[in-house]
Short mmCIF file of C-alpha atoms in Angstrom, two decimals:
data_model
loop_
_atom_site.label_atom_id
_atom_site.label_comp_id
_atom_site.label_asym_id
_atom_site.label_seq_id
_atom_site.Cartn_x
_atom_site.Cartn_y
_atom_site.Cartn_z
CA MET A 1 -71.59 131.93 171.26
CA GLU A 2 -70.33 135.48 170.88
CA GLY A 3 -69.65 137.57 173.97
CA PRO A 4 -71.48 140.81 174.67
CA HIS A 5 -68.46 142.92 173.70
CA THR A 6 -68.00 141.42 170.29
CA MET A 7 -66.72 143.94 167.87
CA THR A 8 -66.80 142.76 164.32
CA PRO A 9 -65.16 145.14 161.93
CA HIS A 10 -66.60 145.05 158.47
CA TYR A 11 -64.66 145.62 155.29
CA THR A 12 -66.31 146.59 152.02
CA ASP A 13 -65.49 144.84 148.75
CA MET A 14 -63.74 147.99 147.62
CA GLN A 15 -61.51 147.98 150.71
CA LEU A 16 -60.67 144.30 150.30
CA ASP A 17 -59.92 144.90 146.60
CA ALA A 18 -57.51 147.67 147.54
CA LEU A 19 -55.77 145.45 150.11
CA ARG A 20 -55.57 142.67 147.53
CA GLU A 21 -53.91 145.11 145.15
CA LEU A 22 -51.37 145.96 147.85
CA ALA A 23 -50.71 142.24 148.33
CA ASN A 24 -50.36 141.90 144.56
CA ILE A 25 -47.72 144.59 144.28
CA GLY A 26 -45.93 143.46 147.46
CA SER A 27 -45.76 139.84 146.39
CA GLY A 28 -44.73 140.95 142.89
CA ASN A 29 -41.68 142.61 144.40
CA ALA A 30 -41.00 139.62 146.63
CA GLY A 31 -41.23 137.34 143.57
CA THR A 32 -38.72 139.50 141.68
CA SER A 33 -36.25 139.19 144.59
CA LEU A 34 -36.74 135.43 144.78
CA SER A 35 -36.24 135.10 141.03
CA ALA A 36 -33.00 137.13 141.21
CA MET A 37 -31.70 134.90 144.04
CA LEU A 38 -32.53 131.62 142.33
CA GLY A 39 -31.93 132.53 138.71
CA HIS A 40 -35.33 131.05 137.84
CA PRO A 41 -38.53 132.82 136.82
CA VAL A 42 -41.09 133.04 139.63
CA ASP A 43 -44.86 133.14 139.14
CA ILE A 44 -47.22 134.74 141.60
CA SER A 45 -50.74 133.46 142.07
CA VAL A 46 -53.57 135.99 142.26
CA PRO A 47 -53.41 137.05 145.90
CA ALA A 48 -56.34 136.92 148.24
CA ALA A 49 -57.34 139.35 150.98
CA SER A 50 -60.00 137.97 153.27
CA ALA A 51 -61.37 138.97 156.64
CA LEU A 52 -61.90 135.72 158.55
CA PRO A 53 -62.88 134.65 162.07
CA LEU A 54 -59.70 133.55 163.87
CA ALA A 55 -60.52 129.83 163.75
CA ASP A 56 -61.00 130.06 159.97
CA ALA A 57 -57.87 132.17 159.59
CA VAL A 58 -55.84 129.37 161.22
CA GLU A 59 -57.04 127.04 158.47
CA ALA A 60 -56.47 129.54 155.65
CA ALA A 61 -52.87 128.40 155.26
CA GLY A 62 -53.76 124.75 154.63
CA ASP A 63 -54.20 121.51 156.58
CA PRO A 64 -53.43 122.54 160.19
CA GLU A 65 -51.72 119.24 161.02
CA SER A 66 -49.40 119.30 157.99
CA LEU A 67 -45.73 119.98 158.57
CA ALA A 68 -44.10 123.15 157.29
CA THR A 69 -41.16 125.38 157.92
CA GLY A 70 -42.38 128.85 158.81
CA VAL A 71 -40.38 132.04 158.72
CA VAL A 72 -41.93 134.79 160.83
CA LEU A 73 -41.05 138.47 160.56
CA PRO A 74 -42.71 140.80 163.03
CA ILE A 75 -43.32 144.22 161.47
CA PHE A 76 -43.31 147.34 163.64
CA GLY A 77 -43.66 151.06 163.00
CA ASP A 78 -46.68 153.03 161.80
CA ILE A 79 -48.47 149.71 161.57
CA ASN A 80 -47.88 146.40 163.33
CA ALA A 81 -48.21 143.22 161.34
CA THR A 82 -46.66 139.82 160.91
CA VAL A 83 -45.21 138.45 157.72
CA LEU A 84 -45.29 134.66 157.60
CA LEU A 85 -43.75 132.48 154.91
CA LEU A 86 -44.63 128.81 154.86
CA PHE A 87 -42.55 126.18 153.08
CA PRO A 88 -43.97 122.63 152.86
CA PRO A 89 -41.20 119.99 153.29
CA ASP A 90 -40.87 118.99 149.61
CA ASP A 91 -40.76 122.59 148.46
CA GLU A 92 -38.26 123.39 151.19
CA ALA A 93 -36.02 120.60 149.91
CA THR A 94 -36.28 121.87 146.31
CA LEU A 95 -35.53 125.41 147.37
CA CYS A 96 -32.51 124.36 149.46
CA HIS A 97 -31.27 122.34 146.49
CA LEU A 98 -31.58 125.42 144.24
CA LEU A 99 -29.63 127.42 146.79
CA GLY A 100 -27.01 124.71 147.18
CA VAL A 101 -27.58 124.11 150.90
CA PRO A 102 -28.56 120.78 152.50
CA PRO A 103 -32.26 120.77 153.54
CA GLY A 104 -33.28 119.89 157.09
CA THR A 105 -30.00 121.18 158.55
CA GLU A 106 -29.00 124.31 160.45
CA ASP A 107 -27.62 125.77 157.20
CA GLY A 108 -30.80 124.91 155.34
CA ARG A 109 -32.98 126.60 157.96
CA GLY A 110 -30.64 129.60 158.00
CA ALA A 111 -30.97 129.93 154.23
CA LEU A 112 -34.78 129.76 154.44
CA GLY A 113 -34.73 132.40 157.18
CA GLU A 114 -32.65 134.62 154.94
CA ILE A 115 -35.02 134.07 151.99
CA GLY A 116 -37.89 134.96 154.30
CA ASN A 117 -36.07 138.07 155.37
CA ILE A 118 -35.34 139.24 151.83
CA LEU A 119 -38.84 138.47 150.52
CA GLY A 120 -40.48 140.01 153.58
CA CYS A 121 -38.43 143.18 153.23
CA ALA A 122 -39.19 143.42 149.50
CA TYR A 123 -42.90 143.08 150.26
CA ILE A 124 -42.87 145.51 153.17
CA ASN A 125 -40.76 148.09 151.32
CA SER A 126 -43.21 148.22 148.44
CA LEU A 127 -46.08 148.55 150.94
CA ALA A 128 -44.24 151.38 152.68
CA GLY A 129 -43.49 153.06 149.35
CA MET A 130 -47.11 152.97 148.22
CA THR A 131 -48.66 154.12 151.46
CA GLY A 132 -45.98 156.42 152.90
CA LEU A 133 -45.93 154.37 156.11
CA ALA A 134 -42.70 154.01 158.07
CA ILE A 135 -42.48 150.28 158.79
CA GLU A 136 -39.60 148.04 159.59
CA PRO A 137 -39.27 144.28 159.93
CA HIS A 138 -37.53 142.68 162.91
CA PRO A 139 -35.11 139.79 162.37
CA PRO A 140 -36.85 136.63 161.19
CA GLU A 141 -37.42 133.52 163.23
CA THR A 142 -37.66 130.07 161.69
CA VAL A 143 -39.70 127.19 163.10
CA CYS A 144 -40.59 123.77 161.78
CA ASP A 145 -43.96 122.63 163.06
CA MET A 146 -47.63 122.01 162.34
CA VAL A 147 -49.13 124.74 160.13
CA GLY A 148 -52.06 125.15 162.55
CA ALA A 149 -49.78 125.65 165.55
CA ILE A 150 -47.70 128.24 163.69
CA MET A 151 -50.78 130.16 162.47
CA ALA A 152 -52.61 130.07 165.82
CA THR A 153 -49.54 131.25 167.73
CA VAL A 154 -48.95 134.13 165.33
CA LEU A 155 -52.63 135.14 165.44
CA ALA A 156 -52.86 134.86 169.26
CA VAL A 157 -50.71 137.97 169.63
CA GLN A 158 -53.48 140.21 168.34
CA ALA A 159 -56.43 138.08 169.40
CA ASP A 160 -57.25 140.16 172.48
CA GLN A 161 -58.46 143.00 170.26
CA THR A 162 -60.45 141.12 167.69
CA ASN A 163 -61.98 137.83 166.73
CA LEU A 164 -61.37 138.61 163.08
CA ALA A 165 -58.11 138.36 161.19
CA LEU A 166 -57.31 139.89 157.85
CA VAL A 167 -55.32 137.37 155.86
CA MET A 168 -53.48 138.62 152.77
CA ASP A 169 -51.92 135.62 151.09
CA SER A 170 -50.17 134.88 147.84
CA ARG A 171 -48.32 131.91 146.47
CA LEU A 172 -44.93 132.18 144.85
CA ILE A 173 -44.20 129.42 142.37
CA VAL A 174 -40.70 128.76 141.04
CA GLU A 175 -41.27 127.88 137.39
CA GLY A 176 -40.32 124.39 136.27
CA GLN A 177 -39.20 123.39 139.76
CA GLU A 178 -42.40 122.23 141.50
CA CYS A 179 -41.54 124.61 144.29
CA GLU A 180 -44.20 126.74 145.88
CA LEU A 181 -44.34 128.82 149.02
CA THR A 182 -47.12 130.68 150.80
CA PHE A 183 -46.63 134.28 151.75
CA LEU A 184 -48.97 135.80 154.33
CA LEU A 185 -49.34 139.29 155.70
CA LEU A 186 -51.34 139.46 158.91
CA PRO A 187 -51.87 143.10 159.90
CA SER A 188 -53.20 144.12 163.30
CA LEU A 189 -56.67 145.65 163.45
CA GLU A 190 -55.25 149.18 163.75
CA GLY A 191 -52.79 148.31 161.02
CA ILE A 192 -55.61 147.56 158.59
CA ASP A 193 -57.37 150.82 159.46
CA GLU A 194 -54.13 152.72 158.92
CA LEU A 195 -53.49 151.01 155.57
CA LEU A 196 -57.01 151.84 154.42
CA ALA A 197 -56.69 155.43 155.65
CA ARG A 198 -53.51 155.89 153.62
CA LEU A 199 -55.32 154.58 150.56
CA GLY A 200 -58.17 157.04 151.16
CA LEU A 201 -60.60 154.21 151.82
CA ALA A 202 -61.07 154.32 155.59
CA MET B 1 -62.03 121.24 167.34
CA ARG B 2 -60.89 124.70 166.45
CA MET B 3 -59.70 127.69 168.40
CA GLY B 4 -62.26 128.94 170.91
CA GLU B 5 -64.44 125.84 170.58
CA LEU B 6 -65.72 123.56 173.32
CA ALA B 7 -67.33 120.12 173.13
CA THR B 8 -68.43 117.27 175.34
CA SER B 9 -69.21 113.64 174.66
CA ALA B 10 -70.47 110.54 176.42
CA CYS B 11 -70.57 108.45 173.25
CA VAL B 12 -68.11 105.57 173.35
CA GLY B 13 -66.37 105.68 169.97
CA ASP B 14 -66.12 109.47 169.87
CA VAL B 15 -62.72 111.13 169.83
CA LEU B 16 -62.44 114.88 170.53
CA VAL B 17 -59.40 116.36 168.80
CA THR B 18 -57.58 119.69 168.76
CA ILE B 19 -54.94 119.86 166.06
CA GLY B 20 -51.91 122.09 166.27
CA LEU B 21 -51.91 123.58 169.76
CA GLY B 22 -49.08 126.11 169.82
CA SER B 23 -49.42 128.81 172.45
CA CYS B 24 -53.07 127.72 172.83
CA VAL B 25 -54.00 125.29 175.61
CA GLY B 26 -56.27 122.28 175.20
CA VAL B 27 -58.17 121.56 178.43
CA ALA B 28 -59.62 118.06 178.75
CA LEU B 29 -62.04 117.39 181.59
CA VAL B 30 -63.00 113.77 182.22
CA ASP B 31 -65.12 111.90 184.71
CA ALA B 32 -62.89 109.71 186.89
CA ARG B 33 -65.38 106.82 186.86
CA ARG B 34 -67.47 106.93 183.70
CA PRO B 35 -66.88 107.60 179.99
CA ILE B 36 -67.84 111.28 179.93
CA VAL B 37 -65.37 113.81 178.54
CA GLY B 38 -65.09 117.44 177.49
CA LEU B 39 -62.51 119.50 175.66
CA ALA B 40 -61.94 123.25 175.24
CA HIS B 41 -59.43 124.98 172.97
CA VAL B 42 -58.28 128.09 174.85
CA MET B 43 -56.36 130.84 173.04
CA LEU B 44 -55.87 133.62 175.62
CA PRO B 45 -55.82 133.92 179.43
CA GLU B 46 -58.51 136.57 180.04
CA ALA B 47 -61.66 137.80 178.37
CA THR B 48 -61.36 141.43 179.58
CA ASN B 49 -63.70 143.06 177.08
CA ALA B 50 -62.17 141.11 174.24
CA PRO B 51 -64.44 139.72 171.54
CA GLY B 52 -64.78 136.06 170.78
CA PRO B 53 -66.44 132.79 171.71
CA ILE B 54 -66.58 131.84 175.40
CA ALA B 55 -63.97 129.08 175.18
CA LYS B 56 -61.42 131.41 173.56
CA PHE B 57 -60.40 132.55 177.05
CA ALA B 58 -59.25 130.54 180.06
CA ASP B 59 -61.23 132.57 182.61
CA THR B 60 -64.56 132.05 180.82
CA GLY B 61 -63.86 128.80 178.95
CA VAL B 62 -62.74 126.57 181.83
CA PRO B 63 -65.80 127.19 184.08
CA GLU B 64 -68.09 126.79 181.04
CA LEU B 65 -66.40 123.49 180.14
CA ALA B 66 -66.85 122.21 183.72
CA ARG B 67 -70.52 123.19 183.60
CA ALA B 68 -71.01 121.49 180.22
CA VAL B 69 -69.34 118.22 181.29
CA ARG B 70 -71.38 118.14 184.50
CA ALA B 71 -74.52 118.71 182.42
CA GLU B 72 -73.56 115.49 180.55
CA GLY B 73 -73.64 113.71 183.92
CA ALA B 74 -69.99 113.87 184.97
CA ALA B 75 -69.46 113.97 188.73
CA ARG B 76 -65.83 113.52 189.76
CA LEU B 77 -63.84 115.68 187.36
CA GLU B 78 -60.17 115.33 186.54
CA ALA B 79 -58.16 117.47 184.11
CA VAL B 80 -55.46 116.96 181.53
CA ILE B 81 -53.86 120.03 179.95
CA VAL B 82 -51.78 120.26 176.79
CA GLY B 83 -50.13 123.14 174.91
CA GLY B 84 -48.91 126.54 176.04
CA ALA B 85 -45.69 126.29 174.04
CA GLN B 86 -43.47 129.23 173.26
CA MET B 87 -42.87 128.67 169.57
CA PHE B 88 -41.12 131.98 168.92
CA SER B 89 -38.60 133.74 171.10
CA PHE B 90 -39.74 137.26 170.28
CA SER B 91 -42.62 138.29 172.44
CA GLY B 92 -44.56 140.44 169.98
CA GLU B 93 -46.97 143.14 171.02
CA GLY B 94 -48.45 141.21 173.93
CA GLY B 95 -45.16 141.44 175.85
CA ALA B 96 -45.00 138.31 177.93
CA ASN B 97 -45.15 134.78 176.59
CA ILE B 98 -48.78 133.98 175.76
CA GLY B 99 -48.29 130.21 176.04
CA ALA B 100 -47.04 130.37 179.64
CA ARG B 101 -49.76 132.88 180.58
CA ASN B 102 -52.41 130.61 179.07
CA GLU B 103 -51.14 127.64 181.05
CA ALA B 104 -51.00 129.65 184.30
CA ALA B 105 -54.55 130.96 183.75
CA VAL B 106 -55.91 127.47 183.03
CA ARG B 107 -54.22 126.06 186.16
CA GLU B 108 -55.65 128.90 188.23
CA GLU B 109 -59.20 128.35 186.95
CA LEU B 110 -58.98 124.59 187.55
CA GLY B 111 -57.67 125.33 191.06
CA LYS B 112 -60.64 127.60 191.77
CA LEU B 113 -63.00 124.84 190.65
CA GLY B 114 -61.13 122.25 192.76
CA ILE B 115 -60.45 120.05 189.73
CA PRO B 116 -57.13 118.15 190.02
CA ILE B 117 -54.73 118.05 187.05
CA ARG B 118 -53.79 114.39 186.49
CA ALA B 119 -51.44 114.90 183.55
CA ALA B 120 -49.93 117.73 181.52
CA ALA B 121 -47.82 118.18 178.40
CA THR B 122 -47.12 121.90 178.40
CA GLY B 123 -44.45 124.48 177.63
CA GLY B 124 -41.50 123.79 175.38
CA ARG B 125 -41.26 125.06 171.83
CA LYS B 126 -43.26 122.53 169.78
CA GLY B 127 -46.86 122.40 168.65
CA ARG B 128 -49.03 119.48 169.82
CA THR B 129 -52.17 117.61 168.82
CA LEU B 130 -54.46 116.45 171.63
CA ARG B 131 -56.94 113.57 171.40
CA VAL B 132 -59.55 112.63 173.99
CA HIS B 133 -61.01 109.16 173.39
CA VAL B 134 -64.31 108.56 175.17
CA ASP B 135 -63.70 104.81 175.03
CA GLY B 136 -61.65 104.00 178.15
CA THR B 137 -61.28 107.76 178.68
CA ARG B 138 -57.84 107.90 177.13
CA VAL B 139 -56.03 111.19 176.51
CA THR B 140 -53.14 111.19 174.04
CA VAL B 141 -50.75 113.82 172.73
CA ARG B 142 -48.53 113.98 169.67
CA GLU B 143 -45.88 116.47 168.58
CA VAL B 144 -45.22 117.16 164.94
CA ALA B 145 -43.61 114.10 163.29
CA GLY B 146 -43.68 112.39 166.70
CA VAL B 147 -45.47 109.35 168.08
CA GLU B 148 -48.81 109.31 169.89
CA GLU B 149 -48.10 109.35 173.62
CA GLU B 150 -50.62 108.36 176.28
CA LEU B 151 -51.11 110.93 179.02
CA TYR B 152 -54.12 109.56 180.88
CA THR B 153 -56.28 106.46 181.10
CA ARG B 154 -59.27 105.99 183.37
CA THR B 155 -58.56 103.31 185.97
#
């Protein structure tokens, strides 16, 4: 049941490949920062860049009813986007342990927010460097809730322009520690166009 | 049921579910006398030229839900609404708080249709899961890591 005004942007494989490469380099930098903070090697899964209907995008981050701590960084400037890091509870506990802070406390959440901030900035800075865009993250906000509620609320902000969301996600895995976190970049519709224009692929 | 979706049921045994309502609002419409229910998962207040399925927006989704439940045979409609939380304190591009605007828009549409709201679990900062059981016409809500709480039962 699509409305009469439905506008469905279409991205070519070449465009999605280019965005995936951006995600690859961005998450590579984020992984290097995480590794430096923890003193452990960090692996990065092959990132994905997919254009999904909003309802599917909500589910792209995993079981919508599962619990996770989410760190959200709104990105403003030449492009608007949201960086979202998701930590499942067990991985959050491992990460807090590695950082020497008690999980599930104010300090623990503060530390995760700071990790989100550092990783988000590393990712965004490499994106800015590659594309020449002036972009700047706002201070992070940390919530602990259902993954679906976090995703839907983040996506609702841009949902009046589009029924499609571009989800760029990667997983950072701390080697030997069974600790994994999901890193998502959710650019606005104009943001995607601007990214592609800077890459000469608009 | 996912964002922007709408469903009805008159099958005892069915449960309509929306998982993880954050700023979205789940609108349950039930018949006050018989086991006929409907549920819509609304994401935004108004459809002004925006793309998406009809139930994505309060101003198009609520009237469509009322029509669909009546088509199932429902006569005396009552509403239960859940969601509309403000999970983040920054407002983002949209300016005002989407959750509160969604709730206000849903209440306004229900008012226009003359459908009374019998129960609500709205606002706050936490996500919620909404279940509408056709059997006994029970509506329940649960927050993350919380217990299932009963909001409505047909009398």
